[in-house]
Amino acid sequence: MSEAPLRAAILPVTPLQQNCTLLWCTATMRGAFCDPGGDLPRLKAAAEQAGVTIEKILLTHGHIDHCGSAGIFAEELGVPIEGPHEEDRFWIDRLGSDGAKYGITGRPFEPSRWLKDGDQVTLGELTFDVRHCPGHTPGHVVFHHPESNLALVGDVLFKGSVGRWDFERGDQQQLIRSITERLWPMGDETAFVPGHGPMSTFGHERATNPFVGDAAVSAA
């Protein structure tokens, strides 16, 4: 049996236990960290142990636990940052003050590339589709690798729950639309890595999620 083209390892970081994901292309052993919010020595060690050469950093959104140390890490590794959508610039600009508030290292940065809906990002020989999914933050994006039935959804959706919408420029209805109109069409069999907690599938969430499951949405 041939090896899967994409492999992923989930590495919770920061006191908020945010799921940083190490992704790599098995054909080239080139990879990326998605949402490296902190604990950089541990992340570097994980990449070395897996034999992965990091070629970029991907970001779903601008919250401190997801990207507080991303700019520092990009400089250390000499790699570009891709994402999030530019609507999250205001979150990234205040990483220093948010870091002090949460006791997490935070430093503002400028991504090499802001992403928008319909963009693609590459990793080794792999291509991920980018969907803009606002609601938790206005510039939140999701990365989807259709061939592997895998999506990295940040804080849009969780197993049994959804992202908070009570932060500045959050929007509950927008969040629900992002999930039902942009995530569900990726297919019930698609597994997703959330920003916190265990993985699930879109099919499981459509059947059981009390916020955005089919029954909840039809009753709204």
PDB file of C-alpha atoms in Angstrom:
ATOM      1  CA  MET A   1       0.000   0.000   0.000  1.00  0.00           C
ATOM      2  CA  SER A   2       1.466   3.365  -0.968  1.00  0.00           C
ATOM      3  CA  GLU A   3       1.880   6.040   1.687  1.00  0.00           C
ATOM      4  CA  ALA A   4      -0.736   8.806   1.926  1.00  0.00           C
ATOM      5  CA  PRO A   5       0.398  11.991   0.146  1.00  0.00           C
ATOM      6  CA  LEU A   6      -0.343  14.152   3.208  1.00  0.00           C
ATOM      7  CA  ARG A   7       0.507  13.507   6.821  1.00  0.00           C
ATOM      8  CA  ALA A   8      -0.435  15.625   9.835  1.00  0.00           C
ATOM      9  CA  ALA A   9       0.497  15.736  13.518  1.00  0.00           C
ATOM     10  CA  ILE A  10      -1.427  17.810  16.064  1.00  0.00           C
ATOM     11  CA  LEU A  11       0.708  19.616  18.640  1.00  0.00           C
ATOM     12  CA  PRO A  12      -1.232  21.594  21.297  1.00  0.00           C
ATOM     13  CA  VAL A  13       0.595  24.808  22.241  1.00  0.00           C
ATOM     14  CA  THR A  14       0.310  27.717  24.688  1.00  0.00           C
ATOM     15  CA  PRO A  15      -1.619  27.693  27.993  1.00  0.00           C
ATOM     16  CA  LEU A  16      -4.807  27.777  25.864  1.00  0.00           C
ATOM     17  CA  GLN A  17      -3.960  24.343  24.373  1.00  0.00           C
ATOM     18  CA  GLN A  18      -4.374  25.490  20.803  1.00  0.00           C
ATOM     19  CA  ASN A  19      -3.969  22.807  18.135  1.00  0.00           C
ATOM     20  CA  CYS A  20      -0.934  23.666  16.042  1.00  0.00           C
ATOM     21  CA  THR A  21      -0.722  21.227  13.119  1.00  0.00           C
ATOM     22  CA  LEU A  22       2.464  20.013  11.471  1.00  0.00           C
ATOM     23  CA  LEU A  23       1.579  19.138   7.864  1.00  0.00           C
ATOM     24  CA  TRP A  24       3.869  17.552   5.326  1.00  0.00           C
ATOM     25  CA  CYS A  25       4.020  16.177   1.813  1.00  0.00           C
ATOM     26  CA  THR A  26       5.296  12.595   2.051  1.00  0.00           C
ATOM     27  CA  ALA A  27       6.746  12.707  -1.477  1.00  0.00           C
ATOM     28  CA  THR A  28       9.073  15.627  -0.707  1.00  0.00           C
ATOM     29  CA  MET A  29       9.121  15.695   3.140  1.00  0.00           C
ATOM     30  CA  ARG A  30       8.487  19.420   2.913  1.00  0.00           C
ATOM     31  CA  GLY A  31       5.949  20.807   5.325  1.00  0.00           C
ATOM     32  CA  ALA A  32       4.314  23.673   7.166  1.00  0.00           C
ATOM     33  CA  PHE A  33       3.089  24.574  10.586  1.00  0.00           C
ATOM     34  CA  CYS A  34      -0.520  25.751  10.707  1.00  0.00           C
ATOM     35  CA  ASP A  35      -1.163  28.141  13.617  1.00  0.00           C
ATOM     36  CA  PRO A  36       2.141  27.959  15.547  1.00  0.00           C
ATOM     37  CA  GLY A  37       0.990  30.152  18.421  1.00  0.00           C
ATOM     38  CA  GLY A  38       3.876  29.363  20.782  1.00  0.00           C
ATOM     39  CA  ASP A  39       6.133  26.684  22.315  1.00  0.00           C
ATOM     40  CA  LEU A  40       8.513  27.027  19.379  1.00  0.00           C
ATOM     41  CA  PRO A  41      11.317  24.725  20.640  1.00  0.00           C
ATOM     42  CA  ARG A  42       8.787  21.899  20.938  1.00  0.00           C
ATOM     43  CA  LEU A  43       7.499  22.529  17.412  1.00  0.00           C
ATOM     44  CA  LYS A  44      11.017  22.611  15.959  1.00  0.00           C
ATOM     45  CA  ALA A  45      11.822  19.322  17.685  1.00  0.00           C
ATOM     46  CA  ALA A  46       8.658  17.712  16.274  1.00  0.00           C
ATOM     47  CA  ALA A  47       9.586  18.708  12.716  1.00  0.00           C
ATOM     48  CA  GLU A  48      13.135  17.415  13.167  1.00  0.00           C
ATOM     49  CA  GLN A  49      11.900  14.135  14.622  1.00  0.00           C
ATOM     50  CA  ALA A  50       9.552  13.636  11.657  1.00  0.00           C
ATOM     51  CA  GLY A  51      12.324  14.526   9.200  1.00  0.00           C
ATOM     52  CA  VAL A  52      10.287  17.413   7.769  1.00  0.00           C
ATOM     53  CA  THR A  53      11.781  20.554   6.210  1.00  0.00           C
ATOM     54  CA  ILE A  54       9.491  23.490   7.012  1.00  0.00           C
ATOM     55  CA  GLU A  55       8.869  25.690   3.972  1.00  0.00           C
ATOM     56  CA  LYS A  56       6.094  27.991   5.249  1.00  0.00           C
ATOM     57  CA  ILE A  57       3.719  28.925   8.055  1.00  0.00           C
ATOM     58  CA  LEU A  58      -0.034  28.906   7.474  1.00  0.00           C
ATOM     59  CA  LEU A  59      -2.458  30.895   9.650  1.00  0.00           C
ATOM     60  CA  THR A  60      -6.210  30.531  10.006  1.00  0.00           C
ATOM     61  CA  HIS A  61      -6.776  33.774  11.931  1.00  0.00           C
ATOM     62  CA  GLY A  62      -5.164  36.485  14.017  1.00  0.00           C
ATOM     63  CA  HIS A  63      -5.834  35.433  17.620  1.00  0.00           C
ATOM     64  CA  ILE A  64      -2.900  35.310  20.027  1.00  0.00           C
ATOM     65  CA  ASP A  65      -3.006  31.549  20.713  1.00  0.00           C
ATOM     66  CA  HIS A  66      -2.896  30.815  16.973  1.00  0.00           C
ATOM     67  CA  CYS A  67      -0.243  33.262  15.796  1.00  0.00           C
ATOM     68  CA  GLY A  68       1.376  35.112  18.699  1.00  0.00           C
ATOM     69  CA  SER A  69       4.821  33.672  17.884  1.00  0.00           C
ATOM     70  CA  ALA A  70       4.317  33.181  14.135  1.00  0.00           C
ATOM     71  CA  GLY A  71       6.397  36.189  13.128  1.00  0.00           C
ATOM     72  CA  ILE A  72       9.241  35.160  15.440  1.00  0.00           C
ATOM     73  CA  PHE A  73       9.108  31.584  14.115  1.00  0.00           C
ATOM     74  CA  ALA A  74       9.083  32.707  10.470  1.00  0.00           C
ATOM     75  CA  GLU A  75      12.238  34.764  11.083  1.00  0.00           C
ATOM     76  CA  GLU A  76      13.973  31.887  12.877  1.00  0.00           C
ATOM     77  CA  LEU A  77      13.129  29.416  10.103  1.00  0.00           C
ATOM     78  CA  GLY A  78      13.554  31.849   7.211  1.00  0.00           C
ATOM     79  CA  VAL A  79      10.131  30.990   5.763  1.00  0.00           C
ATOM     80  CA  PRO A  80       7.090  32.988   4.589  1.00  0.00           C
ATOM     81  CA  ILE A  81       3.748  33.323   6.375  1.00  0.00           C
ATOM     82  CA  GLU A  82       0.585  32.771   4.323  1.00  0.00           C
ATOM     83  CA  GLY A  83      -2.739  33.851   5.811  1.00  0.00           C
ATOM     84  CA  PRO A  84      -5.025  34.843   7.269  1.00  0.00           C
ATOM     85  CA  HIS A  85      -7.383  37.152   5.316  1.00  0.00           C
ATOM     86  CA  GLU A  86      -6.470  40.837   5.631  1.00  0.00           C
ATOM     87  CA  GLU A  87      -9.659  41.560   7.617  1.00  0.00           C
ATOM     88  CA  ASP A  88      -7.757  40.142  10.623  1.00  0.00           C
ATOM     89  CA  ARG A  89      -4.963  42.708  10.389  1.00  0.00           C
ATOM     90  CA  PHE A  90      -6.301  44.545  13.450  1.00  0.00           C
ATOM     91  CA  TRP A  91      -5.931  41.376  15.556  1.00  0.00           C
ATOM     92  CA  ILE A  92      -2.342  40.850  14.401  1.00  0.00           C
ATOM     93  CA  ASP A  93      -1.494  44.511  15.072  1.00  0.00           C
ATOM     94  CA  ARG A  94      -2.394  44.074  18.748  1.00  0.00           C
ATOM     95  CA  LEU A  95      -0.640  40.766  19.445  1.00  0.00           C
ATOM     96  CA  GLY A  96       1.765  42.518  21.825  1.00  0.00           C
ATOM     97  CA  SER A  97      -0.953  43.808  24.153  1.00  0.00           C
ATOM     98  CA  ASP A  98      -3.043  40.622  23.831  1.00  0.00           C
ATOM     99  CA  GLY A  99       0.039  38.575  24.693  1.00  0.00           C
ATOM    100  CA  ALA A 100       0.557  40.530  27.889  1.00  0.00           C
ATOM    101  CA  LYS A 101      -3.103  39.983  28.800  1.00  0.00           C
ATOM    102  CA  TYR A 102      -2.967  36.203  28.324  1.00  0.00           C
ATOM    103  CA  GLY A 103       0.631  35.593  29.401  1.00  0.00           C
ATOM    104  CA  ILE A 104       1.613  34.423  25.906  1.00  0.00           C
ATOM    105  CA  THR A 105       4.450  35.748  23.741  1.00  0.00           C
ATOM    106  CA  GLY A 106       2.918  37.999  21.108  1.00  0.00           C
ATOM    107  CA  ARG A 107       4.546  40.096  18.399  1.00  0.00           C
ATOM    108  CA  PRO A 108       2.860  41.801  15.445  1.00  0.00           C
ATOM    109  CA  PHE A 109       4.041  40.841  11.949  1.00  0.00           C
ATOM    110  CA  GLU A 110       3.153  41.266   8.286  1.00  0.00           C
ATOM    111  CA  PRO A 111       2.327  38.019   6.454  1.00  0.00           C
ATOM    112  CA  SER A 112       4.131  37.401   3.186  1.00  0.00           C
ATOM    113  CA  ARG A 113       0.715  36.796   1.649  1.00  0.00           C
ATOM    114  CA  TRP A 114      -2.780  37.639   2.802  1.00  0.00           C
ATOM    115  CA  LEU A 115      -5.288  35.038   1.613  1.00  0.00           C
ATOM    116  CA  LYS A 116      -8.788  35.377   0.224  1.00  0.00           C
ATOM    117  CA  ASP A 117     -11.602  32.993  -0.654  1.00  0.00           C
ATOM    118  CA  GLY A 118     -10.713  30.764  -3.601  1.00  0.00           C
ATOM    119  CA  ASP A 119      -6.937  31.080  -3.204  1.00  0.00           C
ATOM    120  CA  GLN A 120      -4.696  28.034  -3.054  1.00  0.00           C
ATOM    121  CA  VAL A 121      -1.576  27.331  -1.026  1.00  0.00           C
ATOM    122  CA  THR A 122       1.028  24.720  -1.883  1.00  0.00           C
ATOM    123  CA  LEU A 123       3.066  22.420   0.303  1.00  0.00           C
ATOM    124  CA  GLY A 124       5.675  20.288  -1.416  1.00  0.00           C
ATOM    125  CA  GLU A 125       3.633  18.675  -4.214  1.00  0.00           C
ATOM    126  CA  LEU A 126       0.297  19.241  -2.443  1.00  0.00           C
ATOM    127  CA  THR A 127      -2.288  21.975  -3.025  1.00  0.00           C
ATOM    128  CA  PHE A 128      -4.760  23.214  -0.417  1.00  0.00           C
ATOM    129  CA  ASP A 129      -7.890  25.219  -1.196  1.00  0.00           C
ATOM    130  CA  VAL A 130      -8.545  28.349   0.877  1.00  0.00           C
ATOM    131  CA  ARG A 131     -12.034  29.297   2.049  1.00  0.00           C
ATOM    132  CA  HIS A 132     -12.751  32.585   3.800  1.00  0.00           C
ATOM    133  CA  CYS A 133     -14.979  31.687   6.780  1.00  0.00           C
ATOM    134  CA  PRO A 134     -15.708  34.808   8.846  1.00  0.00           C
ATOM    135  CA  GLY A 135     -17.810  34.908  12.001  1.00  0.00           C
ATOM    136  CA  HIS A 136     -15.330  34.035  14.757  1.00  0.00           C
ATOM    137  CA  THR A 137     -13.029  36.703  13.349  1.00  0.00           C
ATOM    138  CA  PRO A 138     -13.653  38.682  10.145  1.00  0.00           C
ATOM    139  CA  GLY A 139     -10.525  37.368   8.420  1.00  0.00           C
ATOM    140  CA  HIS A 140     -10.663  33.687   9.369  1.00  0.00           C
ATOM    141  CA  VAL A 141      -9.690  31.205   6.648  1.00  0.00           C
ATOM    142  CA  VAL A 142      -9.893  27.408   6.395  1.00  0.00           C
ATOM    143  CA  PHE A 143      -7.437  25.142   4.554  1.00  0.00           C
ATOM    144  CA  HIS A 144      -8.846  22.098   2.725  1.00  0.00           C
ATOM    145  CA  HIS A 145      -6.979  19.248   1.042  1.00  0.00           C
ATOM    146  CA  PRO A 146      -9.740  17.492  -0.950  1.00  0.00           C
ATOM    147  CA  GLU A 147      -7.666  14.455  -1.922  1.00  0.00           C
ATOM    148  CA  SER A 148      -7.062  13.632   1.759  1.00  0.00           C
ATOM    149  CA  ASN A 149     -10.541  14.626   2.994  1.00  0.00           C
ATOM    150  CA  LEU A 150      -8.886  16.878   5.561  1.00  0.00           C
ATOM    151  CA  ALA A 151      -9.655  20.455   6.580  1.00  0.00           C
ATOM    152  CA  LEU A 152      -7.949  22.750   9.088  1.00  0.00           C
ATOM    153  CA  VAL A 153     -10.766  24.900  10.427  1.00  0.00           C
ATOM    154  CA  GLY A 154      -9.178  26.909  13.242  1.00  0.00           C
ATOM    155  CA  ASP A 155     -11.829  28.237  15.620  1.00  0.00           C
ATOM    156  CA  VAL A 156     -14.783  28.141  13.198  1.00  0.00           C
ATOM    157  CA  LEU A 157     -16.043  24.682  14.227  1.00  0.00           C
ATOM    158  CA  PHE A 158     -15.341  22.234  17.060  1.00  0.00           C
ATOM    159  CA  LYS A 159     -16.507  18.752  17.921  1.00  0.00           C
ATOM    160  CA  GLY A 160     -19.944  19.452  19.409  1.00  0.00           C
ATOM    161  CA  SER A 161     -19.599  23.233  19.318  1.00  0.00           C
ATOM    162  CA  VAL A 162     -18.718  26.294  17.237  1.00  0.00           C
ATOM    163  CA  GLY A 163     -16.337  29.225  17.585  1.00  0.00           C
ATOM    164  CA  ARG A 164     -17.141  32.168  19.821  1.00  0.00           C
ATOM    165  CA  TRP A 165     -18.694  35.164  18.104  1.00  0.00           C
ATOM    166  CA  ASP A 166     -18.532  37.624  21.047  1.00  0.00           C
ATOM    167  CA  PHE A 167     -15.081  38.955  20.141  1.00  0.00           C
ATOM    168  CA  GLU A 168     -14.701  42.268  18.318  1.00  0.00           C
ATOM    169  CA  ARG A 169     -16.221  41.994  14.816  1.00  0.00           C
ATOM    170  CA  GLY A 170     -17.504  38.487  15.479  1.00  0.00           C
ATOM    171  CA  ASP A 171     -20.933  37.633  14.035  1.00  0.00           C
ATOM    172  CA  GLN A 172     -23.041  34.608  14.922  1.00  0.00           C
ATOM    173  CA  GLN A 173     -25.110  34.483  11.739  1.00  0.00           C
ATOM    174  CA  GLN A 174     -22.016  34.959   9.599  1.00  0.00           C
ATOM    175  CA  LEU A 175     -20.321  32.099  11.476  1.00  0.00           C
ATOM    176  CA  ILE A 176     -23.265  29.759  10.890  1.00  0.00           C
ATOM    177  CA  ARG A 177     -23.309  30.679   7.178  1.00  0.00           C
ATOM    178  CA  SER A 178     -19.565  30.040   6.909  1.00  0.00           C
ATOM    179  CA  ILE A 179     -20.024  26.545   8.340  1.00  0.00           C
ATOM    180  CA  THR A 180     -23.148  25.518   6.451  1.00  0.00           C
ATOM    181  CA  GLU A 181     -22.288  27.162   3.101  1.00  0.00           C
ATOM    182  CA  ARG A 182     -18.491  26.720   2.957  1.00  0.00           C
ATOM    183  CA  LEU A 183     -17.596  23.751   5.167  1.00  0.00           C
ATOM    184  CA  TRP A 184     -20.511  21.327   4.676  1.00  0.00           C
ATOM    185  CA  PRO A 185     -20.066  21.239   0.853  1.00  0.00           C
ATOM    186  CA  MET A 186     -16.573  19.790   1.419  1.00  0.00           C
ATOM    187  CA  GLY A 187     -18.356  16.512   2.206  1.00  0.00           C
ATOM    188  CA  ASP A 188     -19.559  14.527   5.227  1.00  0.00           C
ATOM    189  CA  GLU A 189     -16.505  12.267   5.081  1.00  0.00           C
ATOM    190  CA  THR A 190     -14.107  15.201   5.535  1.00  0.00           C
ATOM    191  CA  ALA A 191     -12.236  15.078   8.830  1.00  0.00           C
ATOM    192  CA  PHE A 192     -11.260  18.374  10.411  1.00  0.00           C
ATOM    193  CA  VAL A 193      -8.660  19.637  12.842  1.00  0.00           C
ATOM    194  CA  PRO A 194     -10.222  22.318  15.072  1.00  0.00           C
ATOM    195  CA  GLY A 195      -8.304  25.012  16.900  1.00  0.00           C
ATOM    196  CA  HIS A 196      -8.909  23.263  20.218  1.00  0.00           C
ATOM    197  CA  GLY A 197      -9.971  19.783  21.282  1.00  0.00           C
ATOM    198  CA  PRO A 198     -10.438  16.538  19.350  1.00  0.00           C
ATOM    199  CA  MET A 199     -10.929  16.034  15.620  1.00  0.00           C
ATOM    200  CA  SER A 200     -14.313  15.150  14.125  1.00  0.00           C
ATOM    201  CA  THR A 201     -15.925  14.908  10.692  1.00  0.00           C
ATOM    202  CA  PHE A 202     -18.352  17.254   9.005  1.00  0.00           C
ATOM    203  CA  GLY A 203     -20.844  14.389   8.743  1.00  0.00           C
ATOM    204  CA  HIS A 204     -20.716  13.746  12.491  1.00  0.00           C
ATOM    205  CA  GLU A 205     -21.238  17.450  13.216  1.00  0.00           C
ATOM    206  CA  ARG A 206     -24.141  17.711  10.778  1.00  0.00           C
ATOM    207  CA  ALA A 207     -25.779  14.808  12.610  1.00  0.00           C
ATOM    208  CA  THR A 208     -25.049  15.866  16.201  1.00  0.00           C
ATOM    209  CA  ASN A 209     -23.826  19.462  16.607  1.00  0.00           C
ATOM    210  CA  PRO A 210     -26.363  21.451  18.687  1.00  0.00           C
ATOM    211  CA  PHE A 211     -25.396  24.758  17.039  1.00  0.00           C
ATOM    212  CA  VAL A 212     -25.047  23.938  13.336  1.00  0.00           C
ATOM    213  CA  GLY A 213     -26.237  20.368  12.890  1.00  0.00           C
ATOM    214  CA  ASP A 214     -28.932  19.852  10.270  1.00  0.00           C
ATOM    215  CA  ALA A 215     -31.657  19.637  12.934  1.00  0.00           C
ATOM    216  CA  ALA A 216     -30.512  22.862  14.638  1.00  0.00           C
ATOM    217  CA  VAL A 217     -30.284  24.784  11.370  1.00  0.00           C
ATOM    218  CA  SER A 218     -33.674  23.613  10.093  1.00  0.00           C
ATOM    219  CA  ALA A 219     -35.291  24.572  13.421  1.00  0.00           C
ATOM    220  CA  ALA A 220     -33.815  28.093  13.375  1.00  0.00           C
TER     221      ALA A 220
END
